[in-house]
PDB file of C-alpha atoms in Angstrom:
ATOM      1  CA  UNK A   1      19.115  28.720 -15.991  1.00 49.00           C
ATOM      2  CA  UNK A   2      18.060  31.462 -13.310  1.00 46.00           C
ATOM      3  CA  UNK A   3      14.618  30.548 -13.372  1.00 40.00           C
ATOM      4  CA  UNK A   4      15.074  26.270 -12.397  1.00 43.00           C
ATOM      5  CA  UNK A   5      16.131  26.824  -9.385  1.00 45.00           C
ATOM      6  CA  UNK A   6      13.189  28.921  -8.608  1.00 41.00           C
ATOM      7  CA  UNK A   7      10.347  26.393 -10.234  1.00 45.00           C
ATOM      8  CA  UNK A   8       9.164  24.996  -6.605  1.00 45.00           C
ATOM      9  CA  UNK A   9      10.959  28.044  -4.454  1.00 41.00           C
ATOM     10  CA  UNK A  10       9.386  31.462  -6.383  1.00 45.00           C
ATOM     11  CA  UNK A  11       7.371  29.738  -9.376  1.00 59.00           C
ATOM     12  CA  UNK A  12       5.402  33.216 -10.007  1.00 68.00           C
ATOM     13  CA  UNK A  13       9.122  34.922 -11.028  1.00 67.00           C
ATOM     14  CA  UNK A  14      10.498  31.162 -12.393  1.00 69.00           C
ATOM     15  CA  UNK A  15       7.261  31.781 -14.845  1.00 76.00           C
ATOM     16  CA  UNK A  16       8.123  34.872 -15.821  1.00 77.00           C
ATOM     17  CA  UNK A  17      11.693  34.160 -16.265  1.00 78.00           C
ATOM     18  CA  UNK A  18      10.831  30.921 -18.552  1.00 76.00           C
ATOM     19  CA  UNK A  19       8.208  33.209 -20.177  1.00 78.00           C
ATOM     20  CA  UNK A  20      10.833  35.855 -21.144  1.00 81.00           C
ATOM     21  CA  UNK A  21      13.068  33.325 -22.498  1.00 79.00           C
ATOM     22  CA  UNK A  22      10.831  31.875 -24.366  1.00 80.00           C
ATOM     23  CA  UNK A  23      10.032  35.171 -25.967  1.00 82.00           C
ATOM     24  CA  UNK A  24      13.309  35.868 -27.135  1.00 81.00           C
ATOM     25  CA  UNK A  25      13.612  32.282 -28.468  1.00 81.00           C
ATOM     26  CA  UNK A  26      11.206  32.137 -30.261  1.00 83.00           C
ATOM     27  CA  UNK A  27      11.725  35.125 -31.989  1.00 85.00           C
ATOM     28  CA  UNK A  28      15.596  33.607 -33.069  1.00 84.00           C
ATOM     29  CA  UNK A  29      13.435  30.545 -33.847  1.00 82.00           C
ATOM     30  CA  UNK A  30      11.817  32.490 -36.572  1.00 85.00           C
ATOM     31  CA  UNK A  31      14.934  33.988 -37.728  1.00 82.00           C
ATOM     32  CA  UNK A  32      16.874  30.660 -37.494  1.00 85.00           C
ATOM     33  CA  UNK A  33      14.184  28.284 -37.889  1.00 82.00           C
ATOM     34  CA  UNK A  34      16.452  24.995 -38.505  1.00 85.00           C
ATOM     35  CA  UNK A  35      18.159  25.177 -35.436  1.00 88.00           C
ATOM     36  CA  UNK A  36      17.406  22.205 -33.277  1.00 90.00           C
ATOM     37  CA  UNK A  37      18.856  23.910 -29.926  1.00 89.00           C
ATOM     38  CA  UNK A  38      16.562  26.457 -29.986  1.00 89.00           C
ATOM     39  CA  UNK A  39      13.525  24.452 -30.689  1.00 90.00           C
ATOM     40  CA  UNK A  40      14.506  21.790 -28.155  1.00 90.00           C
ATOM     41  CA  UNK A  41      14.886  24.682 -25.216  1.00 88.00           C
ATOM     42  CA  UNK A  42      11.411  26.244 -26.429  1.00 89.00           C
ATOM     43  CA  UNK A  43       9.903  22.523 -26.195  1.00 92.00           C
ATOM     44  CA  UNK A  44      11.540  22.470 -22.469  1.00 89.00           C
ATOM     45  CA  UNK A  45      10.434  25.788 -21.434  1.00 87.00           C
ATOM     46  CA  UNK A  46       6.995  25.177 -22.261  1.00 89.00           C
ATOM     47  CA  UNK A  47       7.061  21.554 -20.441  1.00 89.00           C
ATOM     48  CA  UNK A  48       8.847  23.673 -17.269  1.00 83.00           C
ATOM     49  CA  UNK A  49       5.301  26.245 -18.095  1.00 84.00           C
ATOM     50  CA  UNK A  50       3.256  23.162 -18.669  1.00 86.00           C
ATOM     51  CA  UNK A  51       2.209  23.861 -21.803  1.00 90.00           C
ATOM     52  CA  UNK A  52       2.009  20.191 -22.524  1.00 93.00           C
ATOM     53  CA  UNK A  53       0.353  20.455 -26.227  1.00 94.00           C
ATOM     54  CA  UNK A  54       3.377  22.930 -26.973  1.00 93.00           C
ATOM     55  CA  UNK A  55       5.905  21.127 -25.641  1.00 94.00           C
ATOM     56  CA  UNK A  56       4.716  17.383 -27.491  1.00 95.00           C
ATOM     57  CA  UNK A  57       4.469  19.608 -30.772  1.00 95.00           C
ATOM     58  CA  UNK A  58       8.348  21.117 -29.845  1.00 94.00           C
ATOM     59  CA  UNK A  59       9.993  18.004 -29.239  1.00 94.00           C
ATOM     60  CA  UNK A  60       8.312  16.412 -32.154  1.00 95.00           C
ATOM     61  CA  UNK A  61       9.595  19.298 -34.448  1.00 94.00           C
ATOM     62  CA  UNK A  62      13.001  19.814 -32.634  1.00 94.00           C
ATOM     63  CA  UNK A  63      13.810  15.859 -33.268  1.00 94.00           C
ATOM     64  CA  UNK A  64      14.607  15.858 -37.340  1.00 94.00           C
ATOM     65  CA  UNK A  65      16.812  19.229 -36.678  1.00 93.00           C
ATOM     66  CA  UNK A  66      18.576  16.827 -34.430  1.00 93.00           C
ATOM     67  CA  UNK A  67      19.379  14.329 -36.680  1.00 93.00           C
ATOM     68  CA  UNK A  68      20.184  16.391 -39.404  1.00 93.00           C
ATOM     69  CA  UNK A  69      22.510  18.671 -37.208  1.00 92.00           C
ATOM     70  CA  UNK A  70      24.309  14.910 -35.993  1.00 93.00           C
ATOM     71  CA  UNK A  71      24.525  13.993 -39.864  1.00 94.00           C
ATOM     72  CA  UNK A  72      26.386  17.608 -40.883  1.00 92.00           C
ATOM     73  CA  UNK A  73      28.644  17.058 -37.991  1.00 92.00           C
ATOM     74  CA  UNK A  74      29.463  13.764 -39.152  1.00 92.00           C
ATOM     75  CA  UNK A  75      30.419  14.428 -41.905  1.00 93.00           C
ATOM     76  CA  UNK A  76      32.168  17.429 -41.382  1.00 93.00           C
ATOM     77  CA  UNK A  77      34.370  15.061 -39.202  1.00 91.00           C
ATOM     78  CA  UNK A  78      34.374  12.176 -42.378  1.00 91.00           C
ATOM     79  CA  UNK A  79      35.811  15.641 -44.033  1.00 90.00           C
ATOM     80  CA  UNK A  80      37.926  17.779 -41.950  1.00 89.00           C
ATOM     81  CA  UNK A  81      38.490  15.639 -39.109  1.00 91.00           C
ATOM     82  CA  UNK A  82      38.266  16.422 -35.606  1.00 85.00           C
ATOM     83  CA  UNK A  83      41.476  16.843 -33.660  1.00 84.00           C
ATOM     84  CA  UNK A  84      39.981  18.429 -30.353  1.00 86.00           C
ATOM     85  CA  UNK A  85      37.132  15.945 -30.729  1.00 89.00           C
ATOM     86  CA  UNK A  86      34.606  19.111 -29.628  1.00 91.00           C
ATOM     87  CA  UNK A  87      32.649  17.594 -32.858  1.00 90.00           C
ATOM     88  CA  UNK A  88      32.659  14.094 -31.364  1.00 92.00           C
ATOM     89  CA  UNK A  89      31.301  16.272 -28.366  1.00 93.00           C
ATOM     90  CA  UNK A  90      28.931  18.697 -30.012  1.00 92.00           C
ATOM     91  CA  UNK A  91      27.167  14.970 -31.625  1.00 91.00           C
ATOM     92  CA  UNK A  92      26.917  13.054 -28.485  1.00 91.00           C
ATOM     93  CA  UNK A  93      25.275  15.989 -26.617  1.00 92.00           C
ATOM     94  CA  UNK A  94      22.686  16.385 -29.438  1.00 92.00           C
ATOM     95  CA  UNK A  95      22.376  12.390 -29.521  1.00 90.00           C
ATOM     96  CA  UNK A  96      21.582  12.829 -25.527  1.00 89.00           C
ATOM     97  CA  UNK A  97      19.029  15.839 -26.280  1.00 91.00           C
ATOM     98  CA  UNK A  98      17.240  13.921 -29.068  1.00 92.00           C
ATOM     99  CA  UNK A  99      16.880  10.478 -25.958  1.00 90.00           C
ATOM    100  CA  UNK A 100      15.748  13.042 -23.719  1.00 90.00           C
ATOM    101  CA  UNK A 101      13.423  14.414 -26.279  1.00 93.00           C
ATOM    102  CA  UNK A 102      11.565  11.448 -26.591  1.00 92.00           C
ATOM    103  CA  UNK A 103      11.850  10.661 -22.866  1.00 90.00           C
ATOM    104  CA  UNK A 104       9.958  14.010 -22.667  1.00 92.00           C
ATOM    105  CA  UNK A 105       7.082  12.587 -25.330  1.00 94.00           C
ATOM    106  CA  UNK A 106       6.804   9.404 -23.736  1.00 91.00           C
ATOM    107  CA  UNK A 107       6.057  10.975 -20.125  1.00 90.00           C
ATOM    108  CA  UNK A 108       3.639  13.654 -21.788  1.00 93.00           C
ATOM    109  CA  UNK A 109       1.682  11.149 -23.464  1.00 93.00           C
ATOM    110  CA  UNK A 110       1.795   8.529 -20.339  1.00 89.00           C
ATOM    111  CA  UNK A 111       0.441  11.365 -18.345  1.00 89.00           C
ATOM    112  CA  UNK A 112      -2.603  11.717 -20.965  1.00 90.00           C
ATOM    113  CA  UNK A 113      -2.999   7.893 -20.845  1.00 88.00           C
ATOM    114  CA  UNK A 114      -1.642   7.327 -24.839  1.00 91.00           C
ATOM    115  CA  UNK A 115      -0.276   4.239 -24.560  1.00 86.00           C
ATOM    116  CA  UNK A 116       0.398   3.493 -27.693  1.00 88.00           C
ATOM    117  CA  UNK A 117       2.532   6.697 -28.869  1.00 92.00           C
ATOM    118  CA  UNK A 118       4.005   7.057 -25.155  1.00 91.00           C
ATOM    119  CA  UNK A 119       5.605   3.097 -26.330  1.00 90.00           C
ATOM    120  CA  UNK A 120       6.453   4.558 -29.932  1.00 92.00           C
ATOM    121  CA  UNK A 121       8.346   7.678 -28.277  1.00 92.00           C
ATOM    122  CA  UNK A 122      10.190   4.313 -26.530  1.00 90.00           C
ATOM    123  CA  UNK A 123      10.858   3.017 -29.214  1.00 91.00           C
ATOM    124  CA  UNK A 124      12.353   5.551 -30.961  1.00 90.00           C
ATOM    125  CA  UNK A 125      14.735   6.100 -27.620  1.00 88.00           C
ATOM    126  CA  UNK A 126      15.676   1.943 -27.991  1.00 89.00           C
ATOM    127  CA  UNK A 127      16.498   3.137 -32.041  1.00 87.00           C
ATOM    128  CA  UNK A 128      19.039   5.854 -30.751  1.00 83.00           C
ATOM    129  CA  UNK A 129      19.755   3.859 -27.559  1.00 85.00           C
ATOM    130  CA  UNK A 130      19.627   0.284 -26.897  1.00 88.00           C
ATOM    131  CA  UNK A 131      21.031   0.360 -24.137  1.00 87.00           C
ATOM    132  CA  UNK A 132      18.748   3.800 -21.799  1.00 87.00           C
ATOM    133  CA  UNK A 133      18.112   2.538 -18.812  1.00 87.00           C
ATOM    134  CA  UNK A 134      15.183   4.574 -18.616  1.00 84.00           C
ATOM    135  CA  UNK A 135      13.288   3.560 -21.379  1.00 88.00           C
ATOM    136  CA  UNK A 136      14.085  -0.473 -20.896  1.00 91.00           C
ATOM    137  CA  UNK A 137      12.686   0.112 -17.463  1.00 88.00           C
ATOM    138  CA  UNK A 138       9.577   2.052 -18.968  1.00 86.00           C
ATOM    139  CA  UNK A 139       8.575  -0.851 -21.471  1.00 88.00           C
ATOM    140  CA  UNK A 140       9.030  -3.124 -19.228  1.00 90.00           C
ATOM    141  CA  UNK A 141       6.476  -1.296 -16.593  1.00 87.00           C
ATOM    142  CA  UNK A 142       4.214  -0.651 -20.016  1.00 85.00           C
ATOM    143  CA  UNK A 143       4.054  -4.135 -20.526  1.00 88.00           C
ATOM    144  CA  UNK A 144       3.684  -5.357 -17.024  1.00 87.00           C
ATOM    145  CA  UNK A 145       0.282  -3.224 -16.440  1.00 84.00           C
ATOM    146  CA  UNK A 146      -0.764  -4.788 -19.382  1.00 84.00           C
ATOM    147  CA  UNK A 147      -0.147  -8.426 -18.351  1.00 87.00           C
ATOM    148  CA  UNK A 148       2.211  -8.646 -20.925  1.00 89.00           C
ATOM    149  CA  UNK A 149       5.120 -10.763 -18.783  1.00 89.00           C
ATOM    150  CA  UNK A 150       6.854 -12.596 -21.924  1.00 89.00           C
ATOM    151  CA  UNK A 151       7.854  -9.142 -23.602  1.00 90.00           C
ATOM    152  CA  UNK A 152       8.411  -7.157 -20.506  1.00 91.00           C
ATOM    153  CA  UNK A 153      10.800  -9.504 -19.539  1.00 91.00           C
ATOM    154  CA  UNK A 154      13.267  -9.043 -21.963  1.00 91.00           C
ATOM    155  CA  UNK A 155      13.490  -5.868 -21.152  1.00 92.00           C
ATOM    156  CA  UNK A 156      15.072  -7.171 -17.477  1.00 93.00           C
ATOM    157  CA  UNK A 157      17.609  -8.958 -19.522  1.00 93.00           C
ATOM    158  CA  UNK A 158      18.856  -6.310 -21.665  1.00 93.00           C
ATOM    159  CA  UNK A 159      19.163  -4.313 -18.397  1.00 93.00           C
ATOM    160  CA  UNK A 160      21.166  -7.189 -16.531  1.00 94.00           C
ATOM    161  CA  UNK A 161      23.367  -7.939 -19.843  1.00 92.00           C
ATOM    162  CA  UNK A 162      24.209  -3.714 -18.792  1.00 90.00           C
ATOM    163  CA  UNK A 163      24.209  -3.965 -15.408  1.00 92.00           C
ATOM    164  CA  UNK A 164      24.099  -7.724 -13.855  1.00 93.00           C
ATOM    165  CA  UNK A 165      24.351  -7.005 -10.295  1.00 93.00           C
ATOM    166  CA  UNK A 166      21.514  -4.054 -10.232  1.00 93.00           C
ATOM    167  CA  UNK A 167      19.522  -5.281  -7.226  1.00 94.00           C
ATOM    168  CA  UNK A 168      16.676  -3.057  -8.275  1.00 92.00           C
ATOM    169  CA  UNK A 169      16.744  -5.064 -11.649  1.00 93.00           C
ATOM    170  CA  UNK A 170      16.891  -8.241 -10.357  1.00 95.00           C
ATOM    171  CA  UNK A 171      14.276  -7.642  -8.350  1.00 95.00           C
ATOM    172  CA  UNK A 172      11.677  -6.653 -10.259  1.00 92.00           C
ATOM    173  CA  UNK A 173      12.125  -8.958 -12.844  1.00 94.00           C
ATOM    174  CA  UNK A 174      12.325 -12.038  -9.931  1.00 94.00           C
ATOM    175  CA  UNK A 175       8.973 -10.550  -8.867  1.00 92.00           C
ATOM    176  CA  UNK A 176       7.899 -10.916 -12.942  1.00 92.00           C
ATOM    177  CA  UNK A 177       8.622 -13.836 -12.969  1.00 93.00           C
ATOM    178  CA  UNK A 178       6.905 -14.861  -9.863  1.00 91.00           C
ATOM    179  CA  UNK A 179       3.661 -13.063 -11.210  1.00 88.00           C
ATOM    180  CA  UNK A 180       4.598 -15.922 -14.351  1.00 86.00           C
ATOM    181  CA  UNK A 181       4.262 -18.751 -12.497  1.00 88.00           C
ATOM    182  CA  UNK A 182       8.348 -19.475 -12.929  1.00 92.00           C
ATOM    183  CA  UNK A 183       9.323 -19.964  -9.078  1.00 94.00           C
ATOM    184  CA  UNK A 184      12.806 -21.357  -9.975  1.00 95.00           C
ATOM    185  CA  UNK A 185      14.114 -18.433 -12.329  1.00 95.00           C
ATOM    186  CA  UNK A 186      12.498 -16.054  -8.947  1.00 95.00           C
ATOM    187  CA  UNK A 187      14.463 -18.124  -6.367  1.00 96.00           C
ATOM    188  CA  UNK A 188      17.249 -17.414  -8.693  1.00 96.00           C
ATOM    189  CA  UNK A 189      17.489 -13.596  -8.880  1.00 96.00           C
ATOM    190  CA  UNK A 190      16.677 -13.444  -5.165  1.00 97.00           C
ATOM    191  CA  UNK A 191      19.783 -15.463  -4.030  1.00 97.00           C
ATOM    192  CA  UNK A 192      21.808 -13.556  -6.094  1.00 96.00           C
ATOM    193  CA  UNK A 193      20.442 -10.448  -4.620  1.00 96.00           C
ATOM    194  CA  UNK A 194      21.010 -11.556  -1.128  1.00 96.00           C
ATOM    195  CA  UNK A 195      24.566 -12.587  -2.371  1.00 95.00           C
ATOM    196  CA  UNK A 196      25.067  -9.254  -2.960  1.00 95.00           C
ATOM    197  CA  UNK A 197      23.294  -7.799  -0.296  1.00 94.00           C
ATOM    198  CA  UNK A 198      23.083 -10.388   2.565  1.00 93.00           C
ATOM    199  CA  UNK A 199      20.875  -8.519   4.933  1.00 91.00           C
ATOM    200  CA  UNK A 200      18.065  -7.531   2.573  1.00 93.00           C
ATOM    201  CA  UNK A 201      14.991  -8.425   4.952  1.00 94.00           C
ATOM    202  CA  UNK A 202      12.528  -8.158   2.105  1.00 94.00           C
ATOM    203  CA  UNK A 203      14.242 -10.116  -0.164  1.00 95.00           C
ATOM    204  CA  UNK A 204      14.504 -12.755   2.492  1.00 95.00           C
ATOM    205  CA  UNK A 205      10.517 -12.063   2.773  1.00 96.00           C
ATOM    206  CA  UNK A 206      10.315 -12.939  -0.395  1.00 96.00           C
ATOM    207  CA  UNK A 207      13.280 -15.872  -0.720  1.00 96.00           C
ATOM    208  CA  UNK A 208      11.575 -17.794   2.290  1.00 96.00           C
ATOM    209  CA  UNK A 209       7.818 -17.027   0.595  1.00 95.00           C
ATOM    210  CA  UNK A 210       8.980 -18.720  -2.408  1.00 96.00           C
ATOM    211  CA  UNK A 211      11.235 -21.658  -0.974  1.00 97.00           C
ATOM    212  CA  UNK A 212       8.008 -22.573   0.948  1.00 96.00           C
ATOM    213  CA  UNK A 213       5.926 -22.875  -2.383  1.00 95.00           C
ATOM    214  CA  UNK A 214       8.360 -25.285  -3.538  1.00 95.00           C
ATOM    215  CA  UNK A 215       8.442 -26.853  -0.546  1.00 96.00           C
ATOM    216  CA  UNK A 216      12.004 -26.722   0.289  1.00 97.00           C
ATOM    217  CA  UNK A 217      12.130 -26.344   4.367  1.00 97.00           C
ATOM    218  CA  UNK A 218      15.805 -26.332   4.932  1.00 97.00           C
ATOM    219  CA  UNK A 219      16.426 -23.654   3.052  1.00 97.00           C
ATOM    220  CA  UNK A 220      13.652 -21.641   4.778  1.00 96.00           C
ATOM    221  CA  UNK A 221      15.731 -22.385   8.237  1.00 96.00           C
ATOM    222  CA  UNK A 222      18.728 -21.579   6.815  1.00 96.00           C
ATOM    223  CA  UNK A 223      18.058 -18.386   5.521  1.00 96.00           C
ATOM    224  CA  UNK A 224      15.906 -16.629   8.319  1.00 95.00           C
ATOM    225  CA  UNK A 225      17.131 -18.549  11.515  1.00 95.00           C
ATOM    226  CA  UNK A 226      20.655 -16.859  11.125  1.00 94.00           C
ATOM    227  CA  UNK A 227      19.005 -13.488  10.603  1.00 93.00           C
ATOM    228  CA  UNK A 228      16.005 -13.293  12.547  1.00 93.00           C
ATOM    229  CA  UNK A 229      16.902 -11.654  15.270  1.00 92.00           C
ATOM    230  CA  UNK A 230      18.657  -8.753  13.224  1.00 92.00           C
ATOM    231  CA  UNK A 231      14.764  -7.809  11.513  1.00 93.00           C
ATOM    232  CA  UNK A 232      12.914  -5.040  12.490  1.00 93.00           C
ATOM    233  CA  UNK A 233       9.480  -6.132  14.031  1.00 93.00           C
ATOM    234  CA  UNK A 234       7.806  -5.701  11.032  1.00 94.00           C
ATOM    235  CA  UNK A 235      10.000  -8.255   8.813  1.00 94.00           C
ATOM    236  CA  UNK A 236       9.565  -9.935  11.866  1.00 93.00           C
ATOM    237  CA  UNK A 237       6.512 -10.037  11.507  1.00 94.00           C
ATOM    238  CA  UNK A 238       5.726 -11.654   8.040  1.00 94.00           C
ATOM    239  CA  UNK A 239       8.795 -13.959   8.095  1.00 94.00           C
ATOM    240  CA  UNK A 240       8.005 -15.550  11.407  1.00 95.00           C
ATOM    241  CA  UNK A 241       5.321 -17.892   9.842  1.00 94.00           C
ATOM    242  CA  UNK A 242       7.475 -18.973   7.395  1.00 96.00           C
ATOM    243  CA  UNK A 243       9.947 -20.265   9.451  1.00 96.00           C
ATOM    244  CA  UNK A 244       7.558 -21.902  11.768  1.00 96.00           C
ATOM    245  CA  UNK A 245       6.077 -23.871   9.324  1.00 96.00           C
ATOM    246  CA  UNK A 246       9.887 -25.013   7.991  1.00 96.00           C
ATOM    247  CA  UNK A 247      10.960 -25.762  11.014  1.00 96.00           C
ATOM    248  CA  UNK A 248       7.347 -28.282  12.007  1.00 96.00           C
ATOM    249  CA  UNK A 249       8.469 -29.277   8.251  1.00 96.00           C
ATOM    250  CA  UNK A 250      12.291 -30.474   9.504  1.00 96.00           C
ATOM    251  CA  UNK A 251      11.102 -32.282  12.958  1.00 95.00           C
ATOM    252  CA  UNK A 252      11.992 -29.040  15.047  1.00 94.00           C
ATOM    253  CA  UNK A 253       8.289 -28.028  16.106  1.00 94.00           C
ATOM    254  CA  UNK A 254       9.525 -27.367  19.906  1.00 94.00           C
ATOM    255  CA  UNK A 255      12.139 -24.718  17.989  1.00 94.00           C
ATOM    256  CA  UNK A 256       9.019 -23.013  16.073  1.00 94.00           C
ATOM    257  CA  UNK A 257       7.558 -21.848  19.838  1.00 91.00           C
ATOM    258  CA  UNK A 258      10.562 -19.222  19.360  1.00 91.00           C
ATOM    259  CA  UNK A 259       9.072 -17.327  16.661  1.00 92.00           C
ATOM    260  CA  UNK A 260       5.511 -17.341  17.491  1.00 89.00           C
ATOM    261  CA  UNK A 261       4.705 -13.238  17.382  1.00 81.00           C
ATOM    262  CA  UNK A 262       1.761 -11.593  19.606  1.00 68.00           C
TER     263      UNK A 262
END
């Protein structure tokens, strides 16, 4: 605990702090060596160290502990109960160690470009966790670099069925589903975004870009002509053709000259 707040301040004496716990924990580790708390902290000292190998290898090892310390609690509640709850307690921290023990795999092996066991440690975090955020967001960026939109999508939708009015959600996957060629389910996350967040220039950007494929002109006006004059120059910028060409579309050419930019 002494040495994180030292990692990017002091990292010679965070080092040697981590180093020294590590020491001492490992040498409980091989007095103790089914304890899952100790081998998870070793696995996280050596990813603070970056002793990636060592840490991959510690996580993988620390996981069954985990499971096995969750089923003995269980059933020591199935048995003796749990009145305070602090066994309810002690098995959802563990649970959240064991996600963030695979959330720790996954990034390891992204960084050495494993794609395939970076999406298993995923998968095992969507086992324990359908519903992490993290790792729905992940596979869905794992399968967009590979082109695959039709499963990275559902991803998007297990997030929204979670969180419906994430902006961040609905944008991305609008911008998915522009990249597959489905304008209409686009236009749809993007007005609900600006119904949420009325003043979003880039969603606007975007809104007006896609209206115009479809062709629909009015709406083009009616979004930016309300809000142009509130954009910086830069939204300014890339909107202002947009709206010209709406407005030449409507019969309002002499109203275009207005947002002609230098």
């Amino acid at each position: 605990n002494n040495a994180v707040p030292l990692i990017n301040v002091e990292t010679e004496k965070a080092e040697k702090l981590f180093q020294s716990a590590l020491n001492d924990l490992e040498l409980a580790d091989k007095f103790k060596s089914d304890d899952f708390i100790t081998k998870d902290i070793i696995a996280t000292i050596n990813l603070q160290l970056g002793n990636k190998d060592k840490a991959i290898d510690g996580f993988q090892e620390a996981i069954p502990y985990g499971n096995r310390y969750i089923s003995e609690l269980r059933e020591s509640v199935k048995k003796d109960g749990d009145k305070e709850g602090l066994k309810e307690k002690e098995i959802e921290s563990t649970f959240k160690n064991i996600v963030n023990a695979y959330i720790n795999i996954f990034n390891l092996y992204t960084e050495r470009e494993e794609s395939e066991k970076a999406l298993e440690a995923l998968n095992k975090v969507l086992e324990f966790d359908p519903a992490n955020k993290e790792a729905l967001l992940q596979m869905a960026k794992y399968y967009e670099n590979r082109k695959e939109f039709e499963k990275a999508l559902p991803m998007y939708e297990k997030m929204l069925e979670i969180e419906p009015d994430n902006i961040d959600v609905l944008f991305n996957q609008g911008i998915l589903f522009k990249s597959s060629k489905d304008i209409d389910k686009a236009i749809v996350n993007f007005e609900k975004i600006i119904g949420i967040n009325p003043d979003d220039a880039e969603t606007m950007y975007f809104l007006a870009l896609f209206y115009t494929e479809k062709e629909q002109y009015q709406k083009v006006v009616n979004l930016i002509e309300p809000k142009f004059e509130n954009f910086s120059d830069e939204w300014k910028d890339k909107v202002s053709d947009y709206i010209q060409v709406a407005l030449v579309k409507i019969g309002r050419a002499i109203d275009a000259k207005n947002y002609q930019r230098n």
